Tab-separated table of C-alpha atoms in Angstrom:
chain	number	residue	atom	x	y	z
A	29	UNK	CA	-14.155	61.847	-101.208
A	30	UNK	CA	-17.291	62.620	-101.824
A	31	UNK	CA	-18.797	66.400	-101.692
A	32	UNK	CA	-21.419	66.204	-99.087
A	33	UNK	CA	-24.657	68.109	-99.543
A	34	UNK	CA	-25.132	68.414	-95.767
A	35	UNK	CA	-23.991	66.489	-92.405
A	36	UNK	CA	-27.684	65.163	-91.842
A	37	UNK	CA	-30.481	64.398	-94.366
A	38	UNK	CA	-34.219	63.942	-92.937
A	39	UNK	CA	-36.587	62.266	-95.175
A	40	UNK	CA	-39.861	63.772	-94.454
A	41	UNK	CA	-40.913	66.849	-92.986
A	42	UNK	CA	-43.819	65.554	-90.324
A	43	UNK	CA	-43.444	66.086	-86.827
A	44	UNK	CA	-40.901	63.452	-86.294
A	45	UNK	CA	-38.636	64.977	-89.037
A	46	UNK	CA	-38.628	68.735	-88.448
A	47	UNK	CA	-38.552	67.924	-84.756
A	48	UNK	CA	-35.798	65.620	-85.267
A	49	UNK	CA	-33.914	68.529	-87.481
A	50	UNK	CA	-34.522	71.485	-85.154
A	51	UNK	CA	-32.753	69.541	-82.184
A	52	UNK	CA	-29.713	68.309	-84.417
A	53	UNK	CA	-29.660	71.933	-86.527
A	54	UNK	CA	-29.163	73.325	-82.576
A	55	UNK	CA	-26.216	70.844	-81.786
A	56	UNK	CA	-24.757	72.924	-84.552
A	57	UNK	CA	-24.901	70.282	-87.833
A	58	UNK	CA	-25.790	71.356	-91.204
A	59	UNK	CA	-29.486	69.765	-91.756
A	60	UNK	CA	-31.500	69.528	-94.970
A	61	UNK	CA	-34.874	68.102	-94.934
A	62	UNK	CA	-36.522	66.916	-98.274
A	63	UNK	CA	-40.610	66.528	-98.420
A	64	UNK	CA	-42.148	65.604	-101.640
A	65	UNK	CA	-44.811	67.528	-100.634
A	66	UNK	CA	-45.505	71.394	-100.593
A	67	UNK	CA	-45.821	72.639	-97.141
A	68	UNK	CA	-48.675	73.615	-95.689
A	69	UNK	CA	-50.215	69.848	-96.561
A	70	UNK	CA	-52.875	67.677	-94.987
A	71	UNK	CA	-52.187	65.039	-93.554
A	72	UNK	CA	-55.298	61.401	-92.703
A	73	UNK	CA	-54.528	61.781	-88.833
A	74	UNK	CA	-56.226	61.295	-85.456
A	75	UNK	CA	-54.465	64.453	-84.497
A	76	UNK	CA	-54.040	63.627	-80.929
A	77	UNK	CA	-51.080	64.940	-78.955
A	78	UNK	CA	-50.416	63.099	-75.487
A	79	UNK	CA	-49.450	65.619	-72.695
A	80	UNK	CA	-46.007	64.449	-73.454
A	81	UNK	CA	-45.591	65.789	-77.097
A	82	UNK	CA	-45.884	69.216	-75.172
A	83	UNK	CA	-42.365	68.505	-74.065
A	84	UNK	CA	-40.694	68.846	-77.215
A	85	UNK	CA	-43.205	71.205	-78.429
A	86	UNK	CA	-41.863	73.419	-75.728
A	87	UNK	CA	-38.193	72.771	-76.084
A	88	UNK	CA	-38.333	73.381	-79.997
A	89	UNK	CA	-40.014	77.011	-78.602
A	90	UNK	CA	-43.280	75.492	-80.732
A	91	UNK	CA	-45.741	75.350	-77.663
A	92	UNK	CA	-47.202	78.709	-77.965
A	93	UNK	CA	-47.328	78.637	-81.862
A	94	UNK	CA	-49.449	75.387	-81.216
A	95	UNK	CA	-51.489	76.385	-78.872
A	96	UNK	CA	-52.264	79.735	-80.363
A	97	UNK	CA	-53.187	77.952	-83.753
A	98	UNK	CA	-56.143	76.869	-82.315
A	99	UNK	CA	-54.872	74.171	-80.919
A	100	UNK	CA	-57.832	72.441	-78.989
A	101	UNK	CA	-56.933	71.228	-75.222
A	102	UNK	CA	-57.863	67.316	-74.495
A	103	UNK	CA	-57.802	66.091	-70.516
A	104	UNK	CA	-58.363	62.701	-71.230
A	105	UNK	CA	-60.029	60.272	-73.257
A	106	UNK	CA	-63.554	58.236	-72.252
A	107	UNK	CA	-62.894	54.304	-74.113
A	108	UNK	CA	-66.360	52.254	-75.350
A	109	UNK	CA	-65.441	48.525	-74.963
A	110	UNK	CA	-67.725	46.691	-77.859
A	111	UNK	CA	-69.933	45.304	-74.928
A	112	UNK	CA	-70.386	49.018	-74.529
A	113	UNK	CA	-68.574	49.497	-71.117
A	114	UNK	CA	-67.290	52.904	-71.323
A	115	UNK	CA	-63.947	54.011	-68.468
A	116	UNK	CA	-62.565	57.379	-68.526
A	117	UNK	CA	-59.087	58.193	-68.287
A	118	UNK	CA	-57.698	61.766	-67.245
A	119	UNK	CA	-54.256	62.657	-68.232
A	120	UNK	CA	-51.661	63.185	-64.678
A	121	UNK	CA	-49.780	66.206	-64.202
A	122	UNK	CA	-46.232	66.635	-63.408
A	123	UNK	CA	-47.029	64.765	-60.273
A	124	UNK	CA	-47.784	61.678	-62.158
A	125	UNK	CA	-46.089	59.323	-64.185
A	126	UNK	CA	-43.880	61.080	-66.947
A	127	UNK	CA	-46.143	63.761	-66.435
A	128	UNK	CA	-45.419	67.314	-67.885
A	129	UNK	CA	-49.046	69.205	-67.793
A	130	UNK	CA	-52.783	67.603	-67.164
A	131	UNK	CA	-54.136	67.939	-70.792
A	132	UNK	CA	-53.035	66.946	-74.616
A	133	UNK	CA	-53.341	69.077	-77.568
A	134	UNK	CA	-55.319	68.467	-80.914
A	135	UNK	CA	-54.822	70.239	-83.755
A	136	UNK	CA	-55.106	69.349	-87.745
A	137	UNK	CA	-51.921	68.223	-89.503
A	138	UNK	CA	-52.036	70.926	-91.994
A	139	UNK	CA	-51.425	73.593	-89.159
A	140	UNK	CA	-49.040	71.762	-87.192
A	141	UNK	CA	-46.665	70.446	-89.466
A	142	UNK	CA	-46.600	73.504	-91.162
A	143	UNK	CA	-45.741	75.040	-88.113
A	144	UNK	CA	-43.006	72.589	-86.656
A	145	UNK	CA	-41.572	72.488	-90.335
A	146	UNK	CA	-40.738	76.566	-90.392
A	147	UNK	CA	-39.692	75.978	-86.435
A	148	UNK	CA	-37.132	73.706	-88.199
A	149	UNK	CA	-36.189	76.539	-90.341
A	150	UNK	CA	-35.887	78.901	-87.889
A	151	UNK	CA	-33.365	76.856	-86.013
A	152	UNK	CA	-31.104	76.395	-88.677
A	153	UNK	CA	-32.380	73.953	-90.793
A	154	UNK	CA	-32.397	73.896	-94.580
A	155	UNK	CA	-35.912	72.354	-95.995
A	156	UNK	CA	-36.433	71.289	-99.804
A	157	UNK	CA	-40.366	70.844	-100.471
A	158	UNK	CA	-41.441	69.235	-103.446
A	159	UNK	CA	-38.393	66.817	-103.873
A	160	UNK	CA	-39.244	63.474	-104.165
A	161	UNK	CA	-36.788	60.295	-102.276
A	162	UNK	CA	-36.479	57.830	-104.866
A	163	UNK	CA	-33.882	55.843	-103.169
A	164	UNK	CA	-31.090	55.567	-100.767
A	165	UNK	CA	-27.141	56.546	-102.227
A	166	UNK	CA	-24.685	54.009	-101.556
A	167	UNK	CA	-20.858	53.726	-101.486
A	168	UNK	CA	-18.847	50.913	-103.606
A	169	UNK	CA	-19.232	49.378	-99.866
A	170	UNK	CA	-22.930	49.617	-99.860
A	171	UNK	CA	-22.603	52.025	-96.891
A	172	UNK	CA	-25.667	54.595	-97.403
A	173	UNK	CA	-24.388	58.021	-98.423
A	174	UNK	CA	-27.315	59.900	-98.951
A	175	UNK	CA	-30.532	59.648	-101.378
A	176	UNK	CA	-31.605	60.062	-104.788
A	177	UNK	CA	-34.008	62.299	-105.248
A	178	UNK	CA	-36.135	63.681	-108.176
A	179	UNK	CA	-37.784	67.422	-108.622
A	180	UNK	CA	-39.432	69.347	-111.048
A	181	UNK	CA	-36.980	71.957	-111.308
A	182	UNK	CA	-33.688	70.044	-111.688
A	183	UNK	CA	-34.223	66.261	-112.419
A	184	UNK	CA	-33.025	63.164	-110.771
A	185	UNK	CA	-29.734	63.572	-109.000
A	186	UNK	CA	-28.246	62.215	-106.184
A	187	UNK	CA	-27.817	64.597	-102.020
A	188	UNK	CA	-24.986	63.036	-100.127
A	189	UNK	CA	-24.383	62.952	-96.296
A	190	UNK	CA	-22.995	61.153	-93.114
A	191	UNK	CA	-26.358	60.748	-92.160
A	192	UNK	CA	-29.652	59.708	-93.303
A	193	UNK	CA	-32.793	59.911	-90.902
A	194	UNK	CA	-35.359	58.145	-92.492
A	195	UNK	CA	-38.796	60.002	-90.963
A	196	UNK	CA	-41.319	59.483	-94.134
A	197	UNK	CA	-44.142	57.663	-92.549
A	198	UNK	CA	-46.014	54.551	-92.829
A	199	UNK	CA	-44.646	53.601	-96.140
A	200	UNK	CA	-41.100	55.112	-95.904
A	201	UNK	CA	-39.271	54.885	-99.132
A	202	UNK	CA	-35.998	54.916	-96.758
A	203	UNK	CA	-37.101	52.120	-94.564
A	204	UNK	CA	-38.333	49.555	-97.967
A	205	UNK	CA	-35.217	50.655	-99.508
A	206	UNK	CA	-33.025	49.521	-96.640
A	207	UNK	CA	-35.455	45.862	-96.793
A	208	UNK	CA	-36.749	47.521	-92.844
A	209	UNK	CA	-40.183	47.889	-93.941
A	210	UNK	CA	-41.915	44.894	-96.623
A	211	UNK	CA	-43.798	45.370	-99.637
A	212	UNK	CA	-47.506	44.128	-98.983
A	213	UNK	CA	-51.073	44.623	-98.839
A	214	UNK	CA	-52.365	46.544	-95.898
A	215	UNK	CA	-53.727	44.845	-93.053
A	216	UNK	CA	-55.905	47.559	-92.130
A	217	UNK	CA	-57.177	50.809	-93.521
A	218	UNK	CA	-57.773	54.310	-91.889
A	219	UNK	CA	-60.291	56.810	-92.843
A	220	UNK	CA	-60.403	60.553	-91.442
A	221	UNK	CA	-62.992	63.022	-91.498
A	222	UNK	CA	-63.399	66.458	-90.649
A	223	UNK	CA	-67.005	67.584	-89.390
A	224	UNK	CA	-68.250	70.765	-87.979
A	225	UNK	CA	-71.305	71.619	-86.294
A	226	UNK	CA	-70.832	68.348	-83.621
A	227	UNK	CA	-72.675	69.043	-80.742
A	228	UNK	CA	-71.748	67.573	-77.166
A	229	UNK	CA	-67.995	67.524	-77.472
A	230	UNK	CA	-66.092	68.080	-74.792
A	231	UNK	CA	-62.598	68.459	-73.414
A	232	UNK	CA	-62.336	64.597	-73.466
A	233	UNK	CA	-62.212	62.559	-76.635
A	234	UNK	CA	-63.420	59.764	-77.130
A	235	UNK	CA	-62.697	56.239	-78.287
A	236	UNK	CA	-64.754	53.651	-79.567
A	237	UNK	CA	-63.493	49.696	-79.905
A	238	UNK	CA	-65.011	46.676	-81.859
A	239	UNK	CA	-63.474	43.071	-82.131
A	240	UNK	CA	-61.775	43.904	-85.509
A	241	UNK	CA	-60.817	47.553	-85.206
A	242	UNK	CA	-61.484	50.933	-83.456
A	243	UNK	CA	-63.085	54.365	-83.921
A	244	UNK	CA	-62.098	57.991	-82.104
A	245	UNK	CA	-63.445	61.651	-82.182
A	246	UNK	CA	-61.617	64.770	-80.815
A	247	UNK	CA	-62.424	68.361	-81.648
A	248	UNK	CA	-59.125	69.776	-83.255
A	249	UNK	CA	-59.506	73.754	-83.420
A	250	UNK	CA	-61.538	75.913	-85.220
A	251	UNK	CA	-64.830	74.151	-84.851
A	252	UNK	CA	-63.887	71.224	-86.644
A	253	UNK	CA	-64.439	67.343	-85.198
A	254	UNK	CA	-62.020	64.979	-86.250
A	255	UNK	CA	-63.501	61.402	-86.632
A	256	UNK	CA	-61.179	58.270	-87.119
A	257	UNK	CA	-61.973	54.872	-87.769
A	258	UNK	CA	-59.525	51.825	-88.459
A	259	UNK	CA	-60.668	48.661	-89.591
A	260	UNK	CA	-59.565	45.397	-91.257
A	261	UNK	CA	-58.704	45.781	-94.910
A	262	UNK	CA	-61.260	43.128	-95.775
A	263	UNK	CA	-63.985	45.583	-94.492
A	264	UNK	CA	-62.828	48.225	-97.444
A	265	UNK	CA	-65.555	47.500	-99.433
A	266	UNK	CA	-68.703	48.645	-96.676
């Protein structure tokens, strides 16, 4: 049998994996999560967090550490149609719909994940930074044993475990690997900014829709704007 590195491995060490290793690290497995990056990292983000994401924030013992990053508060979120009809929508309380408080956080991804990624830690989960997924492992079966990875310090070799999570973003090596996710040209590009010095932003952010694509602003903390625009990749070149 093969030696197993640990019972769960999480590709990628965003919000989705270091959330997703702090719960199972407190069910009592043995979690390792691998990030080809070096932690803290930025991350092209709206950095939006829906009133909801304070849930697991606050059940992962992360909400104050959020919130006392700087974290900006958001109560809803005013939406330009291209006609220019604008509607405003405020987030519901815990008397509403899947409510759980009456405001979202914003904060950049280079402070969060950082964050939620030592939160991991703390609850018992091993992290390797600077490891790079190359593949998935497979038995004689083809059942998926782990991944192969590659690092600086020790080479290419290959982790083994029952279990891998696959939480490495838009272009997941895990998910192409496993023919999930196809090879292609984007469809549409995103481009982030960080500004400072916007005047009139408020508590509410704000979105801004065309026929082909869409635009948003939010403060995120520290006196920095976020601005956000997706568009078709045709439009790359403007």
């Amino acid at each position: 049998m093969t030696k197993l590195d640990a019972d769960v491995i999480v590709v990628g060490g965003g919000p989705a994996g270091s959330s997703t290793a702090w719960f199972l690290a407190q069910a009592g497995l043995d979690v390792l999560v691998v990030d080809r990056a070096k932690f803290p990292r930025d991350k092209p983000c709206s950095e939006y967090m829906s009133p909801q994401a304070a849930r697991i924030l606050d059940a992962m013992g992360a909400l104050d550490l959020v919130e006392s990053a700087g974290a900006e508060k958001l109560t809803g979120m005013t939406i330009t149609s291209p006609a220019g009809t604008t509607v405003r929508g405020d987030f519901l309380g815990e008397h509403g719909y899947r409510g759980y408080r009456d405001h979202g956080l914003a904060l950049r991804r280079t402070l969060l994940d950082e964050i939620l990624l030592r939160r991991a830690q703390a609850g018992g989960a091993r992290v390797s930074e600077g490891v790079k997924v190359t593949d998935v492992a497979r038995e004689p079966d083809g059942r998926v044993c782990g991944v192969q990875i590659t690092d600086v310090e020790k080479g290419s070799r290959q982790l083994h475990s029952r279990l891998v999570i696959g939480a490495d973003g838009l272009r997941s090596v895990i998910g192409r690997r496993l023919g999930l996710i196809k090879n292609g040209w984007p469809r549409r590009i995103a481009l982030v900014s960080h500004y400072r010095g916007i005047e009139g932003m408020s508590e509410v952010g704000e979105i801004h829709l065309e026929s082909d694509g869409y635009s948003g602003v939010a403060n995120v903390g520290g006196g920095i704007t976020n601005a956000a625009i997706v568009v078709p990749a045709s439009r790359s070149a403007e």
